[in-house]
Coordinates of C-alpha atoms in Angstrom, one line a residue:
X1 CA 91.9 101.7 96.9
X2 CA 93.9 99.3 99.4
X3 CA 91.6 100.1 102.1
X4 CA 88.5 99.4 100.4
X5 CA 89.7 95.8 98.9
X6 CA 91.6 95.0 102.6
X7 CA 88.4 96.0 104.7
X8 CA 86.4 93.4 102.1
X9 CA 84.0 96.3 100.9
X10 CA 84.9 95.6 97.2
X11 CA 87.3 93.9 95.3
X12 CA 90.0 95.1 93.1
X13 CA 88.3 93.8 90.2
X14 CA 85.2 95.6 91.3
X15 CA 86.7 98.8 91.8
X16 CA 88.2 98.4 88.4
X17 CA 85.3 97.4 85.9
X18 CA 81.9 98.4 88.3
X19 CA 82.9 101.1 91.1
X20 CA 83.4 105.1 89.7
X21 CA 85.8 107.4 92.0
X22 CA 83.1 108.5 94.2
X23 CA 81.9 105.2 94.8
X24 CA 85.6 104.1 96.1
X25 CA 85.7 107.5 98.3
X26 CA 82.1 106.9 99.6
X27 CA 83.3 103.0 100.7
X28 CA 86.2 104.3 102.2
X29 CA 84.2 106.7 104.2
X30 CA 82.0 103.8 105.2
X31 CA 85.1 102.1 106.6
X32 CA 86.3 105.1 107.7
X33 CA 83.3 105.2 110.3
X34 CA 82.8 101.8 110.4
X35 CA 86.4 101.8 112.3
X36 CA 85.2 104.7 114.6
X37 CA 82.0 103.2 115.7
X38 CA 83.7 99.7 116.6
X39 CA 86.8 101.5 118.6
X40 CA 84.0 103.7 120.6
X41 CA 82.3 100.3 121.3
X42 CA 85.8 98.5 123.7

């Protein structure tokens, strides 16, 4: 859940009261590929 509240997708609060597990697995698979796609773009 770190890397979803550190990448500024969500916050901890959010993940606690709004966000379900799938929604905290599906934002960290957005980061996830977020990271890619800017590495591949240097």
């Amino acid at each position: 859940m770190g890397a979803v509240v550190s990448s500024k997708l969500a916050t901890l609060h959010e993940l606690q009261t709004i966000y379900g597990l799938e929604d905290a697995l599906d934002l960290i698979e957005v980061s996830s590929v977020d990271a890619y796609n800017h590495r591949d773009n240097k």
